[in-house]
Amino acid sequence: MNIDDIKGKTFDFITYEQWQEVALKSLKGLPFEKLLTKTVEGIELQPLYTAHSPKLQSIESIRSGKEEIGWTIAQPLYTNDADSFLIKLEESLQRGNEAIVYDGNDSIQWEIEHLQKLAQYMIQYPIYFLNLSEEHSIMNVFSHIDESKRQQVTGIVECEADILKTFPHLKTVGASTIKAHHLGADAVTELALLLAKAVELVDQYESFEQMAEQFYVRIAIDTNFFMEISKIRAFRALWEALSKSYQVKEVVPVTIFAETSMRSYATLDPYVNLLRAGNSAFSAVLGGVDVLTVHPHNVLTELTPTAERLARNIQLVIKEETFVSEVVDPSGGSYYVEALTKELIQKAWASFVEIEKNGGYSIYVESESFKEKVNHAYEQRLAALATGKHSLVGTSVYADLAAEESISPTINIPGRLATPFETFREQFNRFQPKVGLCTFGLLKDFKARADFITGYLATAGIEVVWSPALSDVDEAAKWIAEEQIDYAIVCATNNRTIEIVEPLLEIVQEHVVVDVAGKYDDTYIKQWTSKGMNGLIYQGLNKLDKFAEIHNRWKGVDVNE
């Protein structure tokens, strides 16, 4: 066959039903539902999306709802005084930052000479002043800007001071789901909250259009790549639907100010946070945010200039290397993203309607049902990490025992998923039993299980000692005594384990806690437990529950109470 023949060839069209038939064969008797994945949002993810997937359609409002192509790089400056803030501001702007970000939670006191310098920057770059009260000293900067130049000041100020009314292009009224996100809220809940808050704000204005001119949203973007892309896109469509429900003549685009979520940030092995930040940042720009902050990888502990530079460079690399800033809706047309966006829109609108029926935004966020819903989503995510269904690299899997012992964060983020693992790590750093793996047979017989147990316990900071390849229980008992092992775990093939567990327990049970690696029938478990076995360790066993059991035993707590 020559090249001309190859060019003329085409592939036969394969239907979804044909693909499904092949997929079922590969499952070898398991139901097709095994390929479906249920998210915390209650969305059932399909194994394949095609142009013929149900309810798939392009959503035009996602493109029309974005005011400008691309996004603004808005990196905060971490400093404690006004002089260094201005120095770092100039440096960051020269190196790619595109905005002035200031958090009013900082304790900086601004004097007149500082405010005058800052005012000059504010005319040239958009500002994002967050968490401010009217009494904060930085608010005096607005009086240092000539009235003729106030229309040049753009951005967001989280404050409703009267002087801001003289700045026509500043947005001062917004909705934020960042706190709810960190506590565990899923994408559907976040979207519903944004709509409900907007509706609540309308009553403060003469019309929906007037409110919309001042409105912005702040959201956090986690590492669930496609879900976060779809969340941003869904908001654009939901905002248009909400606007039209108020019979507006022209939909006012909303500024979406996003930041990388710290829900999945960890203090252990913090460089992995760079990967999480990059993942979140890329999904944010593919989804179409207008402004983006990337939190440095060690922001929770000891922030460094290098970390600030790397966080800024994540955005610069995406902007310069991918060219997504040249496209209005970079992820538009993806069958999966379009389908996921549509499902989020439908579920979020239904949730929003339910919030309105039950009293609106302020009443709902204080209700027990909201708190229970958010906490349930948090528990679902934590359980997925603890059982190995999902992972936090460096924390729930592949833990580095050589990492720094001091892991206490300087910033408290309630709902951060790594916190329970870090707490156990800190506790076992202060005291821990001497743990030994009793490995029986040839290396090939026990290595897989021994590696698993070593990694499993490392996520709690527990170091494991491997025995030499043992031949019988007497040899195992001798090794346990010589090494002064407190906690022994039997690692062998299933058949060998069944042979040796009871004899080993008869020798060492009074002096050593014994666990067995692997899963076994209830008959064996009951039999071994009656002889003194503590428990099992296997893939899917909840790590946090197991760590609590180990910790309580060595603290002298009766774990059976």
Short mmCIF file of N, CA and C in Angstrom, two decimals, residues 318-403:
data_model
loop_
_atom_site.label_atom_id
_atom_site.label_comp_id
_atom_site.label_asym_id
_atom_site.label_seq_id
_atom_site.Cartn_x
_atom_site.Cartn_y
_atom_site.Cartn_z
N ILE A 318 1.69 29.96 31.70
CA ILE A 318 0.43 29.60 31.04
C ILE A 318 0.09 30.63 29.97
N LYS A 319 0.26 31.90 30.28
CA LYS A 319 -0.12 32.96 29.35
C LYS A 319 0.80 32.98 28.12
N GLU A 320 2.09 32.77 28.35
CA GLU A 320 3.05 32.89 27.25
C GLU A 320 3.18 31.62 26.42
N GLU A 321 2.97 30.46 27.03
CA GLU A 321 3.24 29.20 26.34
C GLU A 321 2.01 28.53 25.74
N THR A 322 0.84 28.82 26.26
CA THR A 322 -0.35 28.10 25.80
C THR A 322 -1.24 28.91 24.86
N PHE A 323 -1.14 30.22 24.91
CA PHE A 323 -1.95 31.12 24.09
C PHE A 323 -3.44 31.04 24.40
N VAL A 324 -3.80 30.50 25.57
CA VAL A 324 -5.22 30.45 25.91
C VAL A 324 -5.78 31.84 26.17
N SER A 325 -4.91 32.80 26.41
CA SER A 325 -5.38 34.17 26.63
C SER A 325 -5.87 34.82 25.33
N GLU A 326 -5.70 34.11 24.22
CA GLU A 326 -6.14 34.64 22.93
C GLU A 326 -7.49 34.08 22.51
N VAL A 327 -8.09 33.25 23.37
CA VAL A 327 -9.35 32.58 23.03
C VAL A 327 -10.40 32.91 24.08
N VAL A 328 -11.61 33.16 23.64
CA VAL A 328 -12.68 33.53 24.57
C VAL A 328 -13.06 32.36 25.47
N ASP A 329 -13.27 31.21 24.88
CA ASP A 329 -13.72 30.03 25.64
C ASP A 329 -12.85 28.83 25.23
N PRO A 330 -11.65 28.72 25.81
CA PRO A 330 -10.70 27.70 25.36
C PRO A 330 -11.21 26.27 25.46
N SER A 331 -12.05 25.98 26.44
CA SER A 331 -12.52 24.61 26.63
C SER A 331 -13.85 24.34 25.92
N GLY A 332 -14.40 25.34 25.27
CA GLY A 332 -15.65 25.16 24.56
C GLY A 332 -15.52 24.13 23.45
N GLY A 333 -16.52 23.27 23.30
CA GLY A 333 -16.49 22.24 22.27
C GLY A 333 -16.05 20.88 22.77
N SER A 334 -15.46 20.84 23.96
CA SER A 334 -15.11 19.55 24.56
C SER A 334 -16.40 18.86 24.99
N TYR A 335 -16.64 17.66 24.49
CA TYR A 335 -17.88 16.97 24.81
C TYR A 335 -18.05 16.81 26.32
N TYR A 336 -16.98 16.43 26.97
CA TYR A 336 -17.04 16.20 28.42
C TYR A 336 -17.33 17.50 29.16
N VAL A 337 -16.59 18.56 28.83
CA VAL A 337 -16.77 19.84 29.54
C VAL A 337 -18.14 20.43 29.26
N GLU A 338 -18.60 20.34 28.03
CA GLU A 338 -19.93 20.88 27.71
C GLU A 338 -21.02 20.13 28.46
N ALA A 339 -20.91 18.81 28.53
CA ALA A 339 -21.91 18.02 29.25
C ALA A 339 -21.87 18.30 30.74
N LEU A 340 -20.67 18.40 31.29
CA LEU A 340 -20.52 18.67 32.72
C LEU A 340 -21.04 20.07 33.06
N THR A 341 -20.75 21.04 32.19
CA THR A 341 -21.26 22.40 32.39
C THR A 341 -22.77 22.42 32.43
N LYS A 342 -23.39 21.71 31.50
CA LYS A 342 -24.86 21.67 31.44
C LYS A 342 -25.45 21.06 32.71
N GLU A 343 -24.83 20.00 33.20
CA GLU A 343 -25.35 19.37 34.43
C GLU A 343 -25.21 20.31 35.63
N LEU A 344 -24.09 21.01 35.71
CA LEU A 344 -23.91 21.97 36.81
C LEU A 344 -24.94 23.09 36.74
N ILE A 345 -25.22 23.55 35.56
CA ILE A 345 -26.22 24.62 35.39
C ILE A 345 -27.58 24.16 35.92
N GLN A 346 -27.99 22.97 35.52
CA GLN A 346 -29.31 22.47 35.93
C GLN A 346 -29.38 22.25 37.43
N LYS A 347 -28.37 21.62 37.99
CA LYS A 347 -28.38 21.33 39.42
C LYS A 347 -28.24 22.60 40.25
N ALA A 348 -27.39 23.54 39.81
CA ALA A 348 -27.19 24.77 40.57
C ALA A 348 -28.45 25.64 40.56
N TRP A 349 -29.13 25.69 39.42
CA TRP A 349 -30.35 26.50 39.35
C TRP A 349 -31.42 25.91 40.28
N ALA A 350 -31.54 24.60 40.28
CA ALA A 350 -32.51 23.94 41.18
C ALA A 350 -32.16 24.22 42.64
N SER A 351 -30.88 24.19 42.97
CA SER A 351 -30.44 24.46 44.34
C SER A 351 -30.70 25.92 44.71
N PHE A 352 -30.47 26.82 43.77
CA PHE A 352 -30.74 28.25 43.99
C PHE A 352 -32.23 28.49 44.26
N VAL A 353 -33.08 27.87 43.48
CA VAL A 353 -34.53 28.01 43.68
C VAL A 353 -34.93 27.52 45.06
N GLU A 354 -34.32 26.44 45.50
CA GLU A 354 -34.61 25.89 46.82
C GLU A 354 -34.16 26.86 47.92
N ILE A 355 -33.02 27.49 47.73
CA ILE A 355 -32.53 28.49 48.71
C ILE A 355 -33.52 29.63 48.82
N GLU A 356 -34.00 30.10 47.68
CA GLU A 356 -34.94 31.22 47.68
C GLU A 356 -36.25 30.83 48.37
N LYS A 357 -36.70 29.60 48.17
CA LYS A 357 -37.93 29.14 48.81
C LYS A 357 -37.80 29.10 50.32
N ASN A 358 -36.57 28.90 50.80
CA ASN A 358 -36.34 28.76 52.23
C ASN A 358 -35.78 30.02 52.88
N GLY A 359 -36.04 31.18 52.27
CA GLY A 359 -35.72 32.44 52.93
C GLY A 359 -34.59 33.23 52.33
N GLY A 360 -33.88 32.69 51.37
CA GLY A 360 -32.81 33.44 50.73
C GLY A 360 -31.44 33.20 51.33
N TYR A 361 -30.47 33.91 50.80
CA TYR A 361 -29.05 33.68 51.08
C TYR A 361 -28.71 33.74 52.56
N SER A 362 -28.98 34.85 53.22
CA SER A 362 -28.53 35.06 54.61
C SER A 362 -29.10 34.03 55.57
N ILE A 363 -30.36 33.69 55.38
CA ILE A 363 -30.99 32.68 56.24
C ILE A 363 -30.39 31.30 55.96
N TYR A 364 -30.18 31.02 54.67
CA TYR A 364 -29.69 29.69 54.30
C TYR A 364 -28.29 29.42 54.83
N VAL A 365 -27.36 30.37 54.69
CA VAL A 365 -25.97 30.11 55.11
C VAL A 365 -25.83 29.98 56.61
N GLU A 366 -26.83 30.40 57.36
CA GLU A 366 -26.81 30.23 58.81
C GLU A 366 -27.60 29.01 59.26
N SER A 367 -28.22 28.32 58.31
CA SER A 367 -29.08 27.19 58.67
C SER A 367 -28.27 25.94 58.93
N GLU A 368 -28.85 25.04 59.72
CA GLU A 368 -28.20 23.77 60.01
C GLU A 368 -28.11 22.89 58.77
N SER A 369 -29.10 23.00 57.89
CA SER A 369 -29.08 22.18 56.67
C SER A 369 -27.90 22.52 55.78
N PHE A 370 -27.56 23.82 55.70
CA PHE A 370 -26.39 24.23 54.91
C PHE A 370 -25.10 23.71 55.54
N LYS A 371 -24.99 23.87 56.85
CA LYS A 371 -23.78 23.42 57.55
C LYS A 371 -23.61 21.91 57.41
N GLU A 372 -24.73 21.18 57.52
CA GLU A 372 -24.67 19.72 57.38
C GLU A 372 -24.28 19.31 55.97
N LYS A 373 -24.80 20.03 54.98
CA LYS A 373 -24.50 19.71 53.59
C LYS A 373 -23.02 19.93 53.28
N VAL A 374 -22.48 21.06 53.73
CA VAL A 374 -21.07 21.36 53.49
C VAL A 374 -20.18 20.38 54.23
N ASN A 375 -20.55 20.07 55.47
CA ASN A 375 -19.75 19.12 56.25
C ASN A 375 -19.79 17.72 55.65
N HIS A 376 -20.94 17.34 55.11
CA HIS A 376 -21.06 16.03 54.48
C HIS A 376 -20.14 15.93 53.26
N ALA A 377 -20.08 17.00 52.47
CA ALA A 377 -19.19 17.00 51.31
C ALA A 377 -17.73 16.92 51.75
N TYR A 378 -17.40 17.63 52.84
CA TYR A 378 -16.04 17.56 53.38
C TYR A 378 -15.71 16.14 53.82
N GLU A 379 -16.63 15.50 54.54
CA GLU A 379 -16.41 14.13 55.01
C GLU A 379 -16.26 13.16 53.85
N GLN A 380 -17.01 13.37 52.78
CA GLN A 380 -16.88 12.52 51.61
C GLN A 380 -15.48 12.62 51.01
N ARG A 381 -14.98 13.84 50.88
CA ARG A 381 -13.64 14.03 50.32
C ARG A 381 -12.58 13.43 51.23
N LEU A 382 -12.74 13.64 52.54
CA LEU A 382 -11.76 13.12 53.48
C LEU A 382 -11.76 11.59 53.47
N ALA A 383 -12.94 10.99 53.39
CA ALA A 383 -13.03 9.53 53.35
C ALA A 383 -12.39 8.98 52.08
N ALA A 384 -12.55 9.69 50.97
CA ALA A 384 -11.93 9.26 49.71
C ALA A 384 -10.40 9.27 49.83
N LEU A 385 -9.86 10.25 50.54
CA LEU A 385 -8.41 10.30 50.77
C LEU A 385 -7.98 9.19 51.72
N ALA A 386 -8.72 9.02 52.80
CA ALA A 386 -8.34 8.05 53.83
C ALA A 386 -8.41 6.61 53.33
N THR A 387 -9.28 6.34 52.38
CA THR A 387 -9.42 4.97 51.87
C THR A 387 -8.65 4.75 50.57
N GLY A 388 -7.96 5.79 50.10
CA GLY A 388 -7.13 5.63 48.91
C GLY A 388 -7.86 5.81 47.60
N LYS A 389 -9.14 6.18 47.64
CA LYS A 389 -9.88 6.40 46.40
C LYS A 389 -9.32 7.62 45.68
N HIS A 390 -8.99 8.66 46.44
CA HIS A 390 -8.30 9.83 45.93
C HIS A 390 -7.01 9.98 46.73
N SER A 391 -6.18 10.93 46.33
CA SER A 391 -4.90 11.07 47.03
C SER A 391 -4.42 12.50 47.09
N LEU A 392 -3.70 12.80 48.17
CA LEU A 392 -2.91 14.02 48.29
C LEU A 392 -1.45 13.57 48.33
N VAL A 393 -0.78 13.70 47.20
CA VAL A 393 0.59 13.21 47.11
C VAL A 393 1.47 13.93 48.14
N GLY A 394 2.27 13.14 48.85
CA GLY A 394 3.13 13.69 49.89
C GLY A 394 2.46 13.75 51.25
N THR A 395 1.14 13.52 51.27
CA THR A 395 0.39 13.58 52.53
C THR A 395 -0.36 12.28 52.79
N SER A 396 -1.31 11.95 51.92
CA SER A 396 -2.07 10.70 52.11
C SER A 396 -1.43 9.53 51.39
N VAL A 397 -0.51 9.80 50.48
CA VAL A 397 0.29 8.76 49.82
C VAL A 397 1.70 9.31 49.59
N TYR A 398 2.66 8.41 49.43
CA TYR A 398 4.04 8.77 49.13
C TYR A 398 4.60 9.80 50.11
N ALA A 399 4.36 9.58 51.38
CA ALA A 399 4.84 10.51 52.40
C ALA A 399 6.35 10.39 52.57
N ASP A 400 6.99 11.53 52.77
CA ASP A 400 8.43 11.58 52.97
C ASP A 400 8.72 11.66 54.46
N LEU A 401 9.26 10.57 55.02
CA LEU A 401 9.54 10.55 56.45
C LEU A 401 10.67 11.48 56.84
N ALA A 402 11.46 11.93 55.85
CA ALA A 402 12.56 12.84 56.14
C ALA A 402 12.12 14.30 56.15
N ALA A 403 10.83 14.55 55.92
CA ALA A 403 10.33 15.93 55.89
C ALA A 403 10.48 16.58 57.26
#
